[in-house]
Structure formats: C-alpha cells, structure tokens
Tab-separated table of C-alpha atoms in Angstrom:
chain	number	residue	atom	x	y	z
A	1	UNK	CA	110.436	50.028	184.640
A	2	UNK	CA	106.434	49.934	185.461
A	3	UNK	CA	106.875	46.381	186.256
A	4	UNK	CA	109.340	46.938	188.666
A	5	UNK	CA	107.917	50.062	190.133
A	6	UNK	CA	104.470	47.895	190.789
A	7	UNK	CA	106.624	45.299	192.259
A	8	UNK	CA	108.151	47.490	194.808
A	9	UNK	CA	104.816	48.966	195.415
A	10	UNK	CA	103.220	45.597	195.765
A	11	UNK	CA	106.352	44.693	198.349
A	12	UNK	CA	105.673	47.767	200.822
A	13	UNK	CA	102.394	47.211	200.995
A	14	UNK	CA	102.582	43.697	202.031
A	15	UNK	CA	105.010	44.536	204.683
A	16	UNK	CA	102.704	47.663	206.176
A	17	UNK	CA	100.080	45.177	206.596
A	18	UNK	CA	101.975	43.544	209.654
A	19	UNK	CA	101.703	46.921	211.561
A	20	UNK	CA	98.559	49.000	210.228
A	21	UNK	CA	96.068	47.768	213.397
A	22	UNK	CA	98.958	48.992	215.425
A	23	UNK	CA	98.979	52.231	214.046
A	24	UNK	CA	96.693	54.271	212.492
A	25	UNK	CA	99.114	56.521	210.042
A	26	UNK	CA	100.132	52.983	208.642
A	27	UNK	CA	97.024	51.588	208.141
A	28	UNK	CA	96.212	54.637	206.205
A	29	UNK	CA	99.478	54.348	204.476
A	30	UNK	CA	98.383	50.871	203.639
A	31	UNK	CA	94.986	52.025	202.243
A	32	UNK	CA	96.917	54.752	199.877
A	33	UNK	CA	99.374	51.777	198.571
A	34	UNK	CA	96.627	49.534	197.766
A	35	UNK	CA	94.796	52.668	195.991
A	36	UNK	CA	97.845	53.216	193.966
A	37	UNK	CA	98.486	49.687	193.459
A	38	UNK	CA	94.953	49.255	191.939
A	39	UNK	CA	95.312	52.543	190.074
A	40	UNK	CA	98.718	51.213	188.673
A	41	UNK	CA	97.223	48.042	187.579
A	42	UNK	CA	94.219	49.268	186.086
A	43	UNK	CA	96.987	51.981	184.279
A	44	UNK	CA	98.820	49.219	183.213
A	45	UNK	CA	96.132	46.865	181.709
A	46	UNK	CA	95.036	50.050	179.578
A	47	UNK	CA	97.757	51.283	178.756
A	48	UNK	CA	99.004	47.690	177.620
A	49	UNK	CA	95.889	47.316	175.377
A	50	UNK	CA	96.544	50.544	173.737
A	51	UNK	CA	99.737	48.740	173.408
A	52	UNK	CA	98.360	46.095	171.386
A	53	UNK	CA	95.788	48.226	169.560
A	54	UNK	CA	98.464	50.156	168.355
A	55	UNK	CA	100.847	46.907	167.432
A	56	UNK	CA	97.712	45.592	165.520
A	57	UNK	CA	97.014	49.017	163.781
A	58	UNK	CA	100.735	49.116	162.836
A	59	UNK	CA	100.563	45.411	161.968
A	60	UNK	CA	97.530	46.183	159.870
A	61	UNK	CA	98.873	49.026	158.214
A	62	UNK	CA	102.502	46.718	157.501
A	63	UNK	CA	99.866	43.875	155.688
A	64	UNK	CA	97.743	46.543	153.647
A	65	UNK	CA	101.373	48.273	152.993
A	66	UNK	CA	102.993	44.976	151.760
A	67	UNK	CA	99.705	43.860	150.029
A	68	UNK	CA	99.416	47.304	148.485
A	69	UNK	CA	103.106	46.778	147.319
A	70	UNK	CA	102.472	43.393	145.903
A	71	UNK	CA	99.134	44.655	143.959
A	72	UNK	CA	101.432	46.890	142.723
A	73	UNK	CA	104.062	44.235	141.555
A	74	UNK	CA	101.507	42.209	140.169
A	75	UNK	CA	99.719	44.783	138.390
A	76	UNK	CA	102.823	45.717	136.856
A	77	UNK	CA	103.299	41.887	136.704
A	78	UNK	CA	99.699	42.037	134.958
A	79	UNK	CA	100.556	44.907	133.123
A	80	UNK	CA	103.367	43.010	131.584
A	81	UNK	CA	101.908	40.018	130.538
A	82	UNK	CA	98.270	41.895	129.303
A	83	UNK	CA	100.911	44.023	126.971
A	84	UNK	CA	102.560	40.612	126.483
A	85	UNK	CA	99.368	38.820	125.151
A	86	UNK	CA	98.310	41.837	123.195
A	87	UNK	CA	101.351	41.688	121.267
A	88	UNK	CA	101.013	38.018	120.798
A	89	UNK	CA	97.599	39.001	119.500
A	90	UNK	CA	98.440	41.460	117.755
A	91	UNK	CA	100.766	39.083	115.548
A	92	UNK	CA	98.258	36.577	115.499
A	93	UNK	CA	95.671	39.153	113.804
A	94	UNK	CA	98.052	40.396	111.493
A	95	UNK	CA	99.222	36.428	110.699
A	96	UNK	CA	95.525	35.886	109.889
A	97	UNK	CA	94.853	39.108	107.899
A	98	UNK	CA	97.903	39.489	106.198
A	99	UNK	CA	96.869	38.917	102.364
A	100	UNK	CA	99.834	37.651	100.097
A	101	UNK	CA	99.300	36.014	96.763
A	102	UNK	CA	95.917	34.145	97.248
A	103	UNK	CA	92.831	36.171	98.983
A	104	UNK	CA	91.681	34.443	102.216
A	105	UNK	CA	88.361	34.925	104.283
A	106	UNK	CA	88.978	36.153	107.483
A	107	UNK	CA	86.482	35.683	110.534
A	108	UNK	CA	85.769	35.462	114.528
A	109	UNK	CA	84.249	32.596	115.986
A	110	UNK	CA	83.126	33.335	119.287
A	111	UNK	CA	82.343	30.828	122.530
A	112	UNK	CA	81.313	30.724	125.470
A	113	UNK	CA	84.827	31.484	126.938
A	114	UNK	CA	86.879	32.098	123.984
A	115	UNK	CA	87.110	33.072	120.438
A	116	UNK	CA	89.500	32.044	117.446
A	117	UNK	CA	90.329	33.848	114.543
A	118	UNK	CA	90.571	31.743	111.697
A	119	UNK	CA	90.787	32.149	107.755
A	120	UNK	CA	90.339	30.183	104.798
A	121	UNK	CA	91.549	30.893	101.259
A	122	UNK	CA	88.591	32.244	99.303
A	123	UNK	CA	89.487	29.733	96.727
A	124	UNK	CA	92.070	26.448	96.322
A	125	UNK	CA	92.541	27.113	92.483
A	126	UNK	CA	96.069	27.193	93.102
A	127	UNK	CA	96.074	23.130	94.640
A	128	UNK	CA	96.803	22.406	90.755
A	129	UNK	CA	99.991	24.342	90.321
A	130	UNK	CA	101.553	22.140	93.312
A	131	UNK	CA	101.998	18.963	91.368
A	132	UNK	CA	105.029	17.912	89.457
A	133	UNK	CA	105.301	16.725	86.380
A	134	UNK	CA	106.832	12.849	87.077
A	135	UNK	CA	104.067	13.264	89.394
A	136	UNK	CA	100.609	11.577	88.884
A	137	UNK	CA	97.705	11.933	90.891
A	138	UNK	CA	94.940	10.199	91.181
A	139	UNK	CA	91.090	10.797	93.075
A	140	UNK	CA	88.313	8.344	93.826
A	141	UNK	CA	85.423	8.640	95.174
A	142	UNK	CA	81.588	7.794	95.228
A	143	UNK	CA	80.285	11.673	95.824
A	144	UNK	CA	82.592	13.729	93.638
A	145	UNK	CA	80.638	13.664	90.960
A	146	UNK	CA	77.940	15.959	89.726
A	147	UNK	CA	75.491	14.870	87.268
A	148	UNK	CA	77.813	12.403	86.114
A	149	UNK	CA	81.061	14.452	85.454
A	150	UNK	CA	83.928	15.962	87.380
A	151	UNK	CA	83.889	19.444	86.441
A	152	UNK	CA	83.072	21.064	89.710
A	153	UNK	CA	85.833	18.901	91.785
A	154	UNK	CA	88.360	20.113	89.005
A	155	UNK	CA	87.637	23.385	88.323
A	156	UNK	CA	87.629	24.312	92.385
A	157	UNK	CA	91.555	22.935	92.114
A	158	UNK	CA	93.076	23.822	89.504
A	159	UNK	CA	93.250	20.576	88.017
A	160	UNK	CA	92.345	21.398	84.620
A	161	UNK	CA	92.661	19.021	81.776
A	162	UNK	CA	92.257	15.844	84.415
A	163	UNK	CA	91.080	12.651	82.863
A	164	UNK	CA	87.388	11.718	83.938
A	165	UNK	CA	86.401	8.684	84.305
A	166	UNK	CA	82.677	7.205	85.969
A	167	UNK	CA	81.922	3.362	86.744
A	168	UNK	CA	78.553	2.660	87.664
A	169	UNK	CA	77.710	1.151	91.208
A	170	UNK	CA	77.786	-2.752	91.176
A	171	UNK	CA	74.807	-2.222	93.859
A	172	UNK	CA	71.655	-4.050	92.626
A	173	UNK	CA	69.719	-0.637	93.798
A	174	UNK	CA	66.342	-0.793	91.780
A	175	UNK	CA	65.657	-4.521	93.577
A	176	UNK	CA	67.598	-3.440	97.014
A	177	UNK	CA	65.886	0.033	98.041
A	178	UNK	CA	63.300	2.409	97.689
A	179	UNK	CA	63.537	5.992	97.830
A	180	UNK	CA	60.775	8.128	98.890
A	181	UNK	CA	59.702	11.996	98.243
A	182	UNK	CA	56.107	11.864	99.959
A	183	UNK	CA	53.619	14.450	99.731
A	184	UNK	CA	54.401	16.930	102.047
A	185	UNK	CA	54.496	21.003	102.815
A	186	UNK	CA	57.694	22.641	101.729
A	187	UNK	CA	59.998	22.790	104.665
A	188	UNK	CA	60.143	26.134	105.868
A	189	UNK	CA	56.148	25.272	106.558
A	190	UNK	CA	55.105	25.340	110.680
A	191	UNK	CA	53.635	21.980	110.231
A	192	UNK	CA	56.779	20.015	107.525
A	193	UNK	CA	58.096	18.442	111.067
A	194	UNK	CA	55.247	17.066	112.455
A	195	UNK	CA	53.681	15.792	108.958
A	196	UNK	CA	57.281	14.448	107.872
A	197	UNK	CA	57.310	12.806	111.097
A	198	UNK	CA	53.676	11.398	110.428
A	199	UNK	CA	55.277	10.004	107.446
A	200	UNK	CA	58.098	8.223	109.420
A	201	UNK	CA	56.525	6.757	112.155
A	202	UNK	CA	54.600	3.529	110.214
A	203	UNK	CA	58.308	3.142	108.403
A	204	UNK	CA	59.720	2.804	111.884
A	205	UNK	CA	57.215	0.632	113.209
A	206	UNK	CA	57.765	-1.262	110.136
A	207	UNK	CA	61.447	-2.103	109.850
A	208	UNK	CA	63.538	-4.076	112.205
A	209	UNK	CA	66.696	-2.576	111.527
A	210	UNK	CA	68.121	1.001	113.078
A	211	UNK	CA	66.833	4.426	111.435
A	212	UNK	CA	69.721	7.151	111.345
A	213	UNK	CA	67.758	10.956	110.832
A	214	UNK	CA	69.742	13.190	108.721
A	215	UNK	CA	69.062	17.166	109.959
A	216	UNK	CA	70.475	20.088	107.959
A	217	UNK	CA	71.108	22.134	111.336
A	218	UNK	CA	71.475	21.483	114.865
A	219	UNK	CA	68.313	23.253	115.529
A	220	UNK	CA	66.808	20.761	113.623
A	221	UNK	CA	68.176	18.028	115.527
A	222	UNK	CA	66.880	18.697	118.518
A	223	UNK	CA	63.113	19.998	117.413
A	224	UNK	CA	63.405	16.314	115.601
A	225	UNK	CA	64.632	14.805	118.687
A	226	UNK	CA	62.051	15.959	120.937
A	227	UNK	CA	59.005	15.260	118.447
A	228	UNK	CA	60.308	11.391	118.093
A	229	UNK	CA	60.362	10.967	121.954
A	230	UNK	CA	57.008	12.535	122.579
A	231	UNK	CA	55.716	10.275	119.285
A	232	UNK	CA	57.729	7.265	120.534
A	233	UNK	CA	56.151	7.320	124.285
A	234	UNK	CA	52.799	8.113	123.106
A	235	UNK	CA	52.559	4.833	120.854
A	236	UNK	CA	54.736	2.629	123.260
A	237	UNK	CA	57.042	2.351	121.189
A	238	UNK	CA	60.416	0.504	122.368
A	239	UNK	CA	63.043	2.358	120.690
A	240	UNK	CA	66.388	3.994	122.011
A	241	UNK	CA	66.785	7.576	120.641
A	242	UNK	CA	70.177	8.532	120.390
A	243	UNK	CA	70.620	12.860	119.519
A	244	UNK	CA	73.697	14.394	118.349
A	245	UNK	CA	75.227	16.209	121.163
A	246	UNK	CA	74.415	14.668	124.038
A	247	UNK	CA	77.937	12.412	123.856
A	248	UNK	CA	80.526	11.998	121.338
A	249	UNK	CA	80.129	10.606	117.985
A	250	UNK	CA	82.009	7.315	118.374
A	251	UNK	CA	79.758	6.746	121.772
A	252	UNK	CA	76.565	7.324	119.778
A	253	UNK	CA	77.631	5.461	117.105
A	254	UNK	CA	78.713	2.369	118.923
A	255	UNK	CA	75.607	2.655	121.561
A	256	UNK	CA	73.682	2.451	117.777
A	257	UNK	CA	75.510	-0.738	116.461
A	258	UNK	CA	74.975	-2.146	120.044
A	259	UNK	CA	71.455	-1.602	119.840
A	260	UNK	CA	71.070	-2.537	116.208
A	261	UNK	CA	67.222	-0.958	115.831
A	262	UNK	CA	68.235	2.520	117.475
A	263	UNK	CA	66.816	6.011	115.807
A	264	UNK	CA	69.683	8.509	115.730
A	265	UNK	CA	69.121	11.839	115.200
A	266	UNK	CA	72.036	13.937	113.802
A	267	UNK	CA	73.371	16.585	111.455
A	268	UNK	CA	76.288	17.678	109.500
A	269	UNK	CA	78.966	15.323	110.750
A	270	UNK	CA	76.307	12.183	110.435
A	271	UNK	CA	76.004	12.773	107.106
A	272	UNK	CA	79.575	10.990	105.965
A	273	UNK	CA	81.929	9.001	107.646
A	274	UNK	CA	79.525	6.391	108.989
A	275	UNK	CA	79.071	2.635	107.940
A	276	UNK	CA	76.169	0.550	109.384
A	277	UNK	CA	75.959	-2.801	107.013
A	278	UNK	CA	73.317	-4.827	106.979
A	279	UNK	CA	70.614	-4.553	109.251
A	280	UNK	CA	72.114	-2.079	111.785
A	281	UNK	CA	70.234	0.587	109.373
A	282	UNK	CA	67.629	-0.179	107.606
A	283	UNK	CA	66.128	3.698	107.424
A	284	UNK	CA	67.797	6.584	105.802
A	285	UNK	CA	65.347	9.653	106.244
A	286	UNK	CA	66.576	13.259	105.029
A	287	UNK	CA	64.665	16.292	106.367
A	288	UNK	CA	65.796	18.490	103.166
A	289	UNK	CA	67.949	19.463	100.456
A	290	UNK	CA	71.315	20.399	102.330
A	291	UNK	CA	72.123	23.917	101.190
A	292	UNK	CA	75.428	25.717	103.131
A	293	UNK	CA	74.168	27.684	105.272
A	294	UNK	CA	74.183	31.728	104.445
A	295	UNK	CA	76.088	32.632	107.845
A	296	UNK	CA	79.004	30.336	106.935
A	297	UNK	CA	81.917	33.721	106.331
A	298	UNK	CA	82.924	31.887	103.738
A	299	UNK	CA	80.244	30.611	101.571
A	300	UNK	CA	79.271	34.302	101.540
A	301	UNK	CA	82.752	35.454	100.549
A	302	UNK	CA	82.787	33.344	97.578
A	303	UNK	CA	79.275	34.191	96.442
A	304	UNK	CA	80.009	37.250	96.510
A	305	UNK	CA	83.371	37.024	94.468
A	306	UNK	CA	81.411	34.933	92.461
A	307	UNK	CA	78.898	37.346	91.974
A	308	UNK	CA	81.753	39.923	91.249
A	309	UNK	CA	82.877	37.521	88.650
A	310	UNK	CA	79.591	37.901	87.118
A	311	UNK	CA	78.472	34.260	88.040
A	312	UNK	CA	75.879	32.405	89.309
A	313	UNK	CA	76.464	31.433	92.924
A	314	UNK	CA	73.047	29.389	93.340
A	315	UNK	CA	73.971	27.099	90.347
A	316	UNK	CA	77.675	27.368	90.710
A	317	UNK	CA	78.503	27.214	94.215
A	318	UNK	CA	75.274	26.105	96.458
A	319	UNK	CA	73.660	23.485	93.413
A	320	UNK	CA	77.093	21.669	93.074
A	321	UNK	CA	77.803	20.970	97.201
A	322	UNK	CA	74.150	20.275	98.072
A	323	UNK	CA	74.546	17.359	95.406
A	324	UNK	CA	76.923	15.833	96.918
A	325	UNK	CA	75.829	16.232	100.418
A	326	UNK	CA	73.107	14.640	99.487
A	327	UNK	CA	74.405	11.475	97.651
A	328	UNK	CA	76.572	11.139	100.640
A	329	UNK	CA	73.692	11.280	103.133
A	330	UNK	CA	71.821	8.707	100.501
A	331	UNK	CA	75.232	6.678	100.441
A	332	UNK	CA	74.585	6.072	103.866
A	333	UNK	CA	71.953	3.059	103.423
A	334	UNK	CA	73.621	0.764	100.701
A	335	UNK	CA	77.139	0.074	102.199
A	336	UNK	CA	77.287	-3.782	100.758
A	337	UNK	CA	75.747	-5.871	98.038
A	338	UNK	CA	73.766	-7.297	100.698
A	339	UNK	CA	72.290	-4.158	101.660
A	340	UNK	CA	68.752	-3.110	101.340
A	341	UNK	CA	66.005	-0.741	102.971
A	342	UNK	CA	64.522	2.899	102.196
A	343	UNK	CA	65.852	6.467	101.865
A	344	UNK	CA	63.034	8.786	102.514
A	345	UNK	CA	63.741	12.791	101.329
A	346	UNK	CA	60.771	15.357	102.892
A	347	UNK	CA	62.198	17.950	100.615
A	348	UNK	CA	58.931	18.105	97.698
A	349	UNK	CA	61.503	20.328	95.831
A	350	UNK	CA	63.479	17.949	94.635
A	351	UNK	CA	60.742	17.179	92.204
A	352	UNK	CA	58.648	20.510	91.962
A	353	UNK	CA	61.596	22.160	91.540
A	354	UNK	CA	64.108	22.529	88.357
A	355	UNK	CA	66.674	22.933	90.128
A	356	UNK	CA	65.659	20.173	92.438
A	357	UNK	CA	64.734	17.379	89.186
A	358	UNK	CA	69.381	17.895	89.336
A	359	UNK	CA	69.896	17.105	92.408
A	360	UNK	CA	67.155	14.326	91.389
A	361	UNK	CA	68.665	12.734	88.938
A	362	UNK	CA	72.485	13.489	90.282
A	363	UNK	CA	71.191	10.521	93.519
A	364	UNK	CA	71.499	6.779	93.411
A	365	UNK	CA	69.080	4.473	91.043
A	366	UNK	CA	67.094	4.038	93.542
A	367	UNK	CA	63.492	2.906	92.957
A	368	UNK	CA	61.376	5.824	93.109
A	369	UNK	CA	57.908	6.679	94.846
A	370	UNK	CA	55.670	9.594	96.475
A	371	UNK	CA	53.559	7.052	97.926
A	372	UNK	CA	54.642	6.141	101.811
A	373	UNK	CA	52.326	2.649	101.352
A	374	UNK	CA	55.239	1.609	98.800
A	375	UNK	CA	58.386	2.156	101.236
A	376	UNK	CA	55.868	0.578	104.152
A	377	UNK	CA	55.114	-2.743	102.185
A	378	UNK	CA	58.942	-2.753	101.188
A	379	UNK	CA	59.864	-2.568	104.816
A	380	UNK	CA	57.587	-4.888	106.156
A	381	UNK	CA	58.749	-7.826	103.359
A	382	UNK	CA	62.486	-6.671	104.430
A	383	UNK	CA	61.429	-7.441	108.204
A	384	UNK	CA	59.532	-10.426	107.046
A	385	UNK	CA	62.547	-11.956	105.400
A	386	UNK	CA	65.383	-10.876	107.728
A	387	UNK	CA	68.970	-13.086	108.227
C-alpha cells in the first residue's frame, strides 16, 4: 500500500508540472506534492529501517533463543555424559579398591592432564600356589641372587622348598675390569657431584670406548647432565652427551652404539635391559647405592606391613633389591668374554658401611681399588691395546 500510494503521488506531481507556470494554485499544488512526496520518502526510509532493526532484534533474539535451547540440550547432553563418566569412575574406583583375598596398595598418579588409579598387590606370595604339580618351573638369571642364595626371590613367591642352584661367571673378571670406590663425601654431601665428577673426568679422557652414567633419580640425571657439559666444553673435550629424556630410549641407545665413545646419562630404566659389547662401553660409573625410593606407595605399604609383622624392612625389603639393582647396573660392563673396562661406585658406603661391605661382597669379582690412578692406568693400557 505505501508503495503504491507514493507512486500515485509521484504520478500527479509529474503531471502538475506541465501547468504550474500557467497557474499559480497549481504550482503551489505542485510545491505541496513534492513536500509530501519528500516527507513520504523520508517516512518510508525510517520507517523501513525500524523495519530491519526490528527483523534483526527478532532475528537476534530467534539465535540467542535457539542457542539458549541448544546450551540447554547440551548441558543436559553434558549432564548426561559427566553422570555417565562418574559412574564409569565410580566402578573403576571401586574395581581398584575392592579388597578380596590378597591386600593390594592402592594409589593416584597424577599428570599434567590426567591421573590413573592403579594398585598393586602388597605381596605376590600367592604366585606359588598357581603351579601344578606335572608342572615344573624353572628361573635363571644373573641378578636373582643375594649373597649367593635364592632366598629373597623365593620367599617373595611363594616358591618355598625350590631347588637352588649358583654357577659362577665364566668371565675372566679379576684380569678384565676394575672396580672403583674412590675417596669421596657421602652422597647426600653439596659437593659428592662435582668431586665424583672430578673423579670421572681423567677416566673419560682416558678410555676410548663409550661411558654410560647410572643416576638413582631423574633429578640426578639432569644435575649430572648439566655438570658433564659445562666440564666437557671447558676442557674441549669432543664427546656427545646423550641424557635420558630428551628422546626415547631406543633413539639414545642407538645414537650411543652409532657414536661408539658417547657419555649417556640415565636412570632407572638404564640400569637393565641394555647390551653394549666390546668397546661401545668401556665406563660403567654408579652415582650410589640404589635404594627404592620412600615415595614409591608401595615400598611404603610393605614396610609398613613388614614392620607390622615385626620385621626389618631396611634388611628385608630395601638391602635385598638395592643388591640386585646394583649387580645389574655392574652387569652392564662385562657382556662377553671379550669384555673389559672399569665400574666406578661414588657411594663410600659400600665399604664404611656394614650394611654396605653386603652389597660389597653380593657384586661381581671384580678387581678392587679406592685409588682413581689404578682404574686410569687400566684405561689407558685398554686404549693402548684396542681391536
């Protein structure tokens, strides 16, 4: 309708303008019609905006309507699948907590952007019961023994009334390596790092072969790890340093048997599990005596129920695993017959210590030292003398 009415209005106006100088009514007639032409427009173009102000303020409110609707949904949707994953949890927690007959050890490790809940029996005493009897089983290994016997491996499962038996190494180790305890701070000291590293560096200088650093804690590793870089550019010395962490295991250890004199600096998961023969490693060097740590849920679980039991947990739990932890880490130098090169220990306990003069005499017949000048003139013959 407004169209049309300016239309009509827009017609007569056009037509009046033919006779307005002949009359004066019309050209005043003309003048009004052009007045409420313009007044129509100017109408229209308003009222056509408030048009479209109020289209886009309904439009508006039809969004924030249907968006306010589909928050809804999907925080019912949300709703759902939070209750959803809390039941899951739920089940998972009770799964992990729910004792039956054997007691288990129940933590939370937490990341960055997760955590897991995990449990671990709080002892495998039971392993025993599952064999058969046309069954026969049978273990074998370099580390399982402690001070010469089996009683710790059988006693944690079960397998009581085992038969034992021990064959010494066929390694020639009194003519093939050296191990060496030097004189040193204990190692909770400030200074043990930087004097055990003191100790090191003429033994590095000195072999030709790669020297694999065995840390009891990450921590460790890198403190190690930066000291040997800082001691390595200061004497210009051409060495790669490879560190735990900064890429896998297999790409540290194959970047290490590619280099074949490398210094690799890791912990826990170094400490078994890898073979360099030969040359590839020539020098073992072990920071200290690898007792569990005391966060480890477990560990403190089972010195506690140990403790409970009336038991000892240093000598009966922590004594028997840092033994052979340690002949593991030590196994690390000698893999062949051919083998030869030096195991250095900065842990002065080991021979202060009672408990330490065990673990002593629990490690490989190595030839034995607390003078550094021994291992050096060892290394440098080895070097001297290489295939």
């Amino acid at each position: 309708r407004f169209d049309e009415l300016t239309e009509a209005i827009q017609l007569v106006v056009k037509a009046l303008l033919k006779y307005q100088e002949k009359h004066p009514d019309i050209q005043a007639a003309t003048r009004e019609g052009a007045t409420i032409y313009d007044g129509l427009m100017r109408w229209s173009r308003s009222h056509k905006r408030n048009e479209e102000l109020e289209t886009e303020a309904q439009t508006r409110e039809r969004i924030q309507s249907k968006e306010k609707n589909q928050d809804i949904e999907q925080a019912q949707q949300s709703d759902s699948l939070s209750e959803l994953v809390a039941q899951e949890m739920a089940e998972e927690v009770k799964t992990v907590t729910e004792f039956k007959e054997t007691p288990y050890v129940c933590w939370i490790n937490l990341t960055q952007n997760a955590f897991q809940l995990q449990r671990a029996p709080l002892s495998v005493r039971h392993f025993g019961k599952f064999k058969r009897p046309e069954q026969a089983w049978v273990f074998t290994s370099a580390t399982l023994s402690v001070n010469g016997n089996f009683d710790h491996f059988i006693n944690n499962l079960g397998l009581y009334g085992a038969e034992q038996k021990v064959w010494e190494s066929p390694f020639e180790y009194q003519n093939n390596t050296i191990m060496l305890i030097p004189k040193l701070p204990l190692p909770d000291d400030y200074s043990f790092r930087d004097k055990f590293i003191d100790v090191l560096m003429p033994l590095i200088k000195a072999t030709h072969g790669g020297v694999l650093i065995l840390c009891t804690s990450l921590r460790a590793v890198d403190d190690f790890a930066e000291k040997f870089l800082e001691r390595l550019d200061t004497e210009s010395i051409d060495r790669l340093l490879l560190k735990q962490g900064e890429n896998s295991r297999a790409y540290l250890m194959d970047k290490f048997r590619e280099e074949g004199n490398a210094i690799l600096v890791g912990s826990a998961s170094f400490w078994e599990g890898v073979d360099f023969p030969g040359d590839l490693l020539t020098l073992v060097a072990i920071d200290k005596i690898p007792f569990m740590s005391p966060d480890d849920p477990v560990l403190d679980a089972r010195i506690k129920d140990c403790e409970e039991r009336g038991g000892s947990p240093f000598f009966e739990i922590q004594i028997p695993h840092a033994a052979i932890t340690l002949k593991q880490g030590a196994g690390r130098l000698i893999r062949s017959e051919d083998d030869a090169g030096v195991l250095v220990i900065g842990d002065v306990r080991l021979v202060e210590k009672g408990y330490g003069k065990r673990l002593w005499k629990g490690l490989p017949d190595f030839y034995r030292t607390r003078e550094p000048k021994d291992a050096l003139q060892f290394l440098t013959y080895l070097a001297s003398h290489k295939k």
